[in-house]
mmCIF file of C-alpha atoms in Angstrom:
data_model
loop_
_atom_site.group_PDB
_atom_site.id
_atom_site.type_symbol
_atom_site.label_atom_id
_atom_site.label_comp_id
_atom_site.label_asym_id
_atom_site.label_seq_id
_atom_site.Cartn_x
_atom_site.Cartn_y
_atom_site.Cartn_z
ATOM 1 C CA GLN A 171 -15.496 54.721 145.014
ATOM 2 C CA VAL A 172 -18.159 52.918 147.024
ATOM 3 C CA GLN A 173 -18.880 49.606 145.361
ATOM 4 C CA LEU A 174 -19.387 45.865 145.646
ATOM 5 C CA GLY A 175 -17.417 43.753 143.208
ATOM 6 C CA GLN A 176 -18.499 40.153 142.616
ATOM 7 C CA SER A 177 -16.646 37.127 141.266
ATOM 8 C CA GLY A 178 -17.097 35.879 137.734
ATOM 9 C CA ALA A 179 -19.599 33.569 136.121
ATOM 10 C CA GLU A 180 -19.639 29.900 137.088
ATOM 11 C CA VAL A 181 -20.815 26.723 135.391
ATOM 12 C CA LYS A 182 -21.531 23.809 137.694
ATOM 13 C CA LYS A 183 -22.913 20.301 137.401
ATOM 14 C CA PRO A 184 -25.979 19.174 139.343
ATOM 15 C CA GLY A 185 -25.054 18.141 142.864
ATOM 16 C CA ALA A 186 -21.991 20.381 142.993
ATOM 17 C CA SER A 187 -21.453 23.493 145.128
ATOM 18 C CA VAL A 188 -20.685 27.083 144.174
ATOM 19 C CA LYS A 189 -19.080 29.860 146.198
ATOM 20 C CA VAL A 190 -19.616 33.437 145.081
ATOM 21 C CA SER A 191 -17.548 36.297 146.484
ATOM 22 C CA CYS A 192 -18.462 39.933 147.018
ATOM 23 C CA LYS A 193 -15.707 42.441 147.795
ATOM 24 C CA ALA A 194 -16.615 45.757 149.377
ATOM 25 C CA SER A 195 -14.642 48.935 148.762
ATOM 26 C CA GLY A 196 -14.959 52.612 149.541
ATOM 27 C CA TYR A 197 -16.728 52.238 152.890
ATOM 28 C CA THR A 198 -16.230 50.656 156.308
ATOM 29 C CA PHE A 199 -16.938 46.992 155.657
ATOM 30 C CA ILE A 200 -17.945 45.942 159.170
ATOM 31 C CA ASN A 201 -20.538 48.702 159.561
ATOM 32 C CA PHE A 202 -23.044 47.396 157.027
ATOM 33 C CA TYR A 203 -24.891 44.100 156.691
ATOM 34 C CA ILE A 204 -24.845 42.342 153.307
ATOM 35 C CA HIS A 205 -27.906 40.737 151.675
ATOM 36 C CA TRP A 206 -27.833 38.045 148.990
ATOM 37 C CA VAL A 207 -30.552 38.046 146.340
ATOM 38 C CA ARG A 208 -30.913 35.829 143.290
ATOM 39 C CA GLN A 209 -32.816 36.085 140.023
ATOM 40 C CA ALA A 210 -33.509 33.157 137.708
ATOM 41 C CA PRO A 211 -33.569 33.977 133.982
ATOM 42 C CA GLY A 212 -36.674 36.009 133.145
ATOM 43 C CA GLN A 213 -37.933 35.752 136.716
ATOM 44 C CA GLY A 214 -38.273 38.002 139.751
ATOM 45 C CA LEU A 215 -36.014 38.711 142.689
ATOM 46 C CA GLU A 216 -35.625 36.184 145.496
ATOM 47 C CA TRP A 217 -34.073 37.039 148.865
ATOM 48 C CA MET A 218 -31.644 34.412 150.175
ATOM 49 C CA GLY A 219 -30.304 35.798 153.423
ATOM 50 C CA ILE A 220 -28.206 38.364 155.233
ATOM 51 C CA ILE A 221 -24.863 38.464 157.027
ATOM 52 C CA ASN A 222 -23.430 40.850 159.585
ATOM 53 C CA PRO A 223 -19.781 41.135 158.469
ATOM 54 C CA SER A 224 -18.626 42.382 161.866
ATOM 55 C CA ASP A 225 -19.420 39.144 163.716
ATOM 56 C CA GLY A 226 -20.530 36.677 161.015
ATOM 57 C CA THR A 227 -24.115 36.436 162.277
ATOM 58 C CA THR A 228 -26.433 35.192 159.560
ATOM 59 C CA THR A 229 -30.137 34.829 158.848
ATOM 60 C CA TYR A 230 -31.219 32.702 155.913
ATOM 61 C CA ALA A 231 -34.479 32.456 154.031
ATOM 62 C CA GLN A 232 -36.235 29.310 155.159
ATOM 63 C CA ARG A 233 -36.228 27.737 151.714
ATOM 64 C CA PHE A 234 -32.404 27.842 151.607
ATOM 65 C CA GLN A 235 -31.782 26.652 155.167
ATOM 66 C CA GLY A 236 -29.314 23.768 155.157
ATOM 67 C CA ARG A 237 -28.088 24.500 151.654
ATOM 68 C CA VAL A 238 -26.633 28.017 151.908
ATOM 69 C CA THR A 239 -23.749 29.355 153.961
ATOM 70 C CA MET A 240 -22.736 33.016 154.110
ATOM 71 C CA THR A 241 -19.381 33.988 155.545
ATOM 72 C CA GLY A 242 -17.225 37.075 155.768
ATOM 73 C CA ASP A 243 -13.517 37.925 155.845
ATOM 74 C CA THR A 244 -12.817 41.266 157.499
ATOM 75 C CA SER A 245 -9.154 41.199 156.419
ATOM 76 C CA THR A 246 -10.187 41.427 152.754
ATOM 77 C CA SER A 247 -13.602 43.119 153.138
ATOM 78 C CA THR A 248 -15.172 40.194 151.334
ATOM 79 C CA VAL A 249 -18.314 38.178 151.942
ATOM 80 C CA TYR A 250 -19.032 34.788 150.430
ATOM 81 C CA MET A 251 -22.192 32.889 149.599
ATOM 82 C CA GLU A 252 -21.899 29.124 149.154
ATOM 83 C CA LEU A 253 -24.806 27.109 147.804
ATOM 84 C CA THR A 254 -24.615 23.312 147.864
ATOM 85 C CA SER A 255 -26.457 20.428 146.192
ATOM 86 C CA LEU A 256 -27.031 22.516 143.088
ATOM 87 C CA ARG A 257 -29.894 21.706 140.741
ATOM 88 C CA SER A 258 -30.962 23.204 137.445
ATOM 89 C CA GLU A 259 -33.454 25.493 139.231
ATOM 90 C CA ASP A 260 -30.488 27.230 140.907
ATOM 91 C CA THR A 261 -29.404 28.686 137.566
ATOM 92 C CA ALA A 262 -29.615 32.407 138.255
ATOM 93 C CA ALA A 263 -27.815 35.683 138.676
ATOM 94 C CA TYR A 264 -26.703 36.034 142.291
ATOM 95 C CA TYR A 265 -26.399 39.543 143.731
ATOM 96 C CA CYS A 266 -24.853 40.827 146.911
ATOM 97 C CA ALA A 267 -26.299 44.070 148.217
ATOM 98 C CA ARG A 268 -25.358 46.342 151.098
ATOM 99 C CA ASP A 269 -27.951 47.058 153.757
ATOM 100 C CA GLY A 270 -28.771 50.717 154.273
ATOM 101 C CA ASP A 271 -28.203 50.697 158.037
ATOM 102 C CA SER A 272 -30.912 53.157 159.009
ATOM 103 C CA GLY A 273 -32.720 50.916 161.478
ATOM 104 C CA SER A 274 -34.813 49.167 158.856
ATOM 105 C CA TYR A 275 -33.637 46.766 156.167
ATOM 106 C CA TYR A 276 -33.155 47.754 152.550
ATOM 107 C CA SER A 277 -30.385 47.446 149.947
ATOM 108 C CA ASP A 278 -28.825 50.710 148.846
ATOM 109 C CA LEU A 279 -25.766 49.400 146.991
ATOM 110 C CA TRP A 280 -25.669 46.342 144.713
ATOM 111 C CA GLY A 281 -22.965 44.229 143.159
ATOM 112 C CA GLN A 282 -22.966 43.618 139.433
ATOM 113 C CA GLY A 283 -24.274 40.081 139.809
ATOM 114 C CA THR A 284 -22.709 36.658 139.235
ATOM 115 C CA LEU A 285 -24.330 34.265 136.774
ATOM 116 C CA VAL A 286 -24.340 30.676 138.004
ATOM 117 C CA THR A 287 -25.367 28.074 135.455
ATOM 118 C CA VAL A 288 -26.183 24.553 136.604
ATOM 119 C CA SER A 289 -26.118 22.078 133.751
ATOM 120 C CA SER A 290 -25.044 18.515 133.146
ATOM 121 C CA ASP B 186 -43.559 34.015 155.795
ATOM 122 C CA ILE B 187 -44.942 37.349 154.652
ATOM 123 C CA GLN B 188 -46.232 37.254 151.066
ATOM 124 C CA MET B 189 -46.164 40.349 148.869
ATOM 125 C CA THR B 190 -48.766 40.721 146.130
ATOM 126 C CA GLN B 191 -47.836 43.315 143.548
ATOM 127 C CA SER B 192 -50.076 44.591 140.748
ATOM 128 C CA PRO B 193 -50.305 44.957 137.882
ATOM 129 C CA SER B 194 -47.724 42.503 136.548
ATOM 130 C CA SER B 195 -47.256 44.666 133.457
ATOM 131 C CA LEU B 196 -48.196 48.161 132.471
ATOM 132 C CA SER B 197 -48.007 50.281 129.331
ATOM 133 C CA ALA B 198 -48.271 54.056 129.556
ATOM 134 C CA SER B 199 -47.408 57.176 127.575
ATOM 135 C CA VAL B 200 -44.654 59.657 128.321
ATOM 136 C CA GLY B 201 -45.995 62.195 130.792
ATOM 137 C CA ASP B 202 -48.596 59.838 132.261
ATOM 138 C CA ARG B 203 -49.061 59.241 135.956
ATOM 139 C CA VAL B 204 -48.277 55.608 136.776
ATOM 140 C CA THR B 205 -49.304 53.737 139.909
ATOM 141 C CA ILE B 206 -48.247 50.310 141.169
ATOM 142 C CA THR B 207 -49.665 48.680 144.272
ATOM 143 C CA CYS B 208 -48.219 46.181 146.715
ATOM 144 C CA GLN B 209 -50.147 44.322 149.383
ATOM 145 C CA ALA B 210 -48.584 42.457 152.307
ATOM 146 C CA SER B 211 -50.140 39.312 153.792
ATOM 147 C CA GLN B 212 -49.794 40.836 157.255
ATOM 148 C CA ASP B 213 -49.091 44.196 158.861
ATOM 149 C CA ILE B 214 -45.559 45.376 158.021
ATOM 150 C CA THR B 215 -46.054 48.916 159.407
ATOM 151 C CA LYS B 216 -43.864 51.142 157.197
ATOM 152 C CA TYR B 217 -41.165 48.635 156.218
ATOM 153 C CA LEU B 218 -41.661 48.561 152.481
ATOM 154 C CA ASN B 219 -39.055 49.295 149.821
ATOM 155 C CA TRP B 220 -39.266 49.906 146.080
ATOM 156 C CA TYR B 221 -36.606 49.034 143.510
ATOM 157 C CA GLN B 222 -36.154 49.682 139.810
ATOM 158 C CA GLN B 223 -34.419 47.128 137.605
ATOM 159 C CA ARG B 224 -33.513 48.000 134.045
ATOM 160 C CA PRO B 225 -32.869 45.128 131.640
ATOM 161 C CA GLY B 226 -29.544 43.424 132.256
ATOM 162 C CA LYS B 227 -28.761 45.562 135.294
ATOM 163 C CA ALA B 228 -28.765 45.149 139.050
ATOM 164 C CA PRO B 229 -31.745 46.547 140.955
ATOM 165 C CA LYS B 230 -31.604 50.116 142.197
ATOM 166 C CA LEU B 231 -33.186 51.376 145.406
ATOM 167 C CA LEU B 232 -35.745 54.118 144.841
ATOM 168 C CA ILE B 233 -37.768 54.328 148.058
ATOM 169 C CA TYR B 234 -37.424 52.842 151.520
ATOM 170 C CA ASP B 235 -39.629 52.883 154.613
ATOM 171 C CA ALA B 236 -42.648 53.227 152.314
ATOM 172 C CA SER B 237 -42.132 56.893 151.441
ATOM 173 C CA THR B 238 -38.502 57.977 151.914
ATOM 174 C CA LEU B 239 -36.853 58.854 148.614
ATOM 175 C CA GLU B 240 -33.306 57.519 148.282
ATOM 176 C CA THR B 241 -30.690 60.218 147.731
ATOM 177 C CA GLY B 242 -30.347 61.173 144.094
ATOM 178 C CA VAL B 243 -33.644 59.648 142.963
ATOM 179 C CA PRO B 244 -35.827 62.047 140.939
ATOM 180 C CA SER B 245 -38.763 63.548 142.767
ATOM 181 C CA ARG B 246 -41.263 62.210 140.206
ATOM 182 C CA PHE B 247 -40.983 58.926 142.101
ATOM 183 C CA SER B 248 -42.959 58.621 145.334
ATOM 184 C CA GLY B 249 -44.342 56.014 147.691
ATOM 185 C CA SER B 250 -47.091 55.880 150.273
ATOM 186 C CA GLY B 251 -48.969 53.507 152.524
ATOM 187 C CA SER B 252 -48.666 51.650 155.789
ATOM 188 C CA GLY B 253 -49.835 48.420 157.344
ATOM 189 C CA THR B 254 -50.651 46.094 154.455
ATOM 190 C CA ASP B 255 -51.356 48.407 151.506
ATOM 191 C CA PHE B 256 -48.742 50.417 149.656
ATOM 192 C CA THR B 257 -48.565 52.488 146.485
ATOM 193 C CA PHE B 258 -45.682 53.514 144.226
ATOM 194 C CA THR B 259 -46.224 56.426 141.849
ATOM 195 C CA ILE B 260 -44.369 57.991 138.964
ATOM 196 C CA SER B 261 -45.930 61.424 138.557
ATOM 197 C CA SER B 262 -44.837 62.008 134.953
ATOM 198 C CA LEU B 263 -43.477 58.997 133.092
ATOM 199 C CA GLN B 264 -40.166 59.477 131.297
ATOM 200 C CA PRO B 265 -38.609 57.225 128.629
ATOM 201 C CA GLU B 266 -35.782 56.229 130.984
ATOM 202 C CA ASP B 267 -38.333 54.828 133.448
ATOM 203 C CA VAL B 268 -38.810 51.717 131.308
ATOM 204 C CA ALA B 269 -37.916 48.958 133.768
ATOM 205 C CA THR B 270 -39.328 46.356 136.096
ATOM 206 C CA TYR B 271 -40.298 47.604 139.546
ATOM 207 C CA TYR B 272 -40.296 45.486 142.688
ATOM 208 C CA CYS B 273 -41.609 46.021 146.180
ATOM 209 C CA GLN B 274 -39.827 44.374 149.102
ATOM 210 C CA GLN B 275 -40.579 43.917 152.775
ATOM 211 C CA CYS B 276 -38.142 42.975 155.534
ATOM 212 C CA ASP B 277 -39.344 42.136 159.026
ATOM 213 C CA ASN B 278 -37.184 42.449 162.131
ATOM 214 C CA LEU B 279 -35.729 38.909 162.069
ATOM 215 C CA PRO B 280 -34.939 39.754 159.301
ATOM 216 C CA GLN B 281 -36.812 37.745 156.734
ATOM 217 C CA CYS B 282 -37.338 39.601 153.481
ATOM 218 C CA SER B 283 -39.513 38.965 150.448
ATOM 219 C CA PHE B 284 -40.174 40.648 147.119
ATOM 220 C CA GLY B 285 -43.301 41.216 145.117
ATOM 221 C CA GLN B 286 -43.555 39.534 141.720
ATOM 222 C CA GLY B 287 -42.556 42.685 139.856
ATOM 223 C CA THR B 288 -44.269 45.115 137.469
ATOM 224 C CA LYS B 289 -42.880 45.476 133.977
ATOM 225 C CA LEU B 290 -43.366 49.041 132.782
ATOM 226 C CA GLU B 291 -43.288 49.903 129.096
ATOM 227 C CA ILE B 292 -43.864 53.039 127.032
ATOM 228 C CA LYS B 293 -46.858 53.114 124.657
#
């Protein structure tokens, strides 16, 4: 079954870091880029960045530059998104999503989301 | 950064109605515009990519059109299961992607 399975909910204190995992199954991991998208409670979708799992190349949204790191592990078909210097505004559901690989960029397969709560 | 302006922000329509949502880009994005559906408490779902290409398995009542800066998403005959929030998204070739603010669709 083609799917992306994400790690469980996290509660972090302001200033801490969080690392969310996204495990791919049912397809060839290195053939598809992975996007990360977040959604604050009651708010819209916000694109964070993209990683090429085959070589680890990344592109981040400018507003997250310096605070986000996306990595991949081909041995376990897993990508990770680490966000540092957390603040309350980072409380959100974080989604990984597979890129469609048709020459343009879009997300055709989504993980279930990981809720990250930042609270003192 | 490319800004996406989506309208309306909310919409109420009756079952069987034709529903239209628009999305405007702050600069020319040619055909690189996607549409997603997000039901409450669920992950988004891809409906349309490259402005007008229907994702496999998506009902044909959903359609998209447009190019350049102006795009339209249409549901030809609204069904109860279409209650959701709809988002447009653009991705340039860097890539840098951005979403519209979303349109919350309800049944009258």
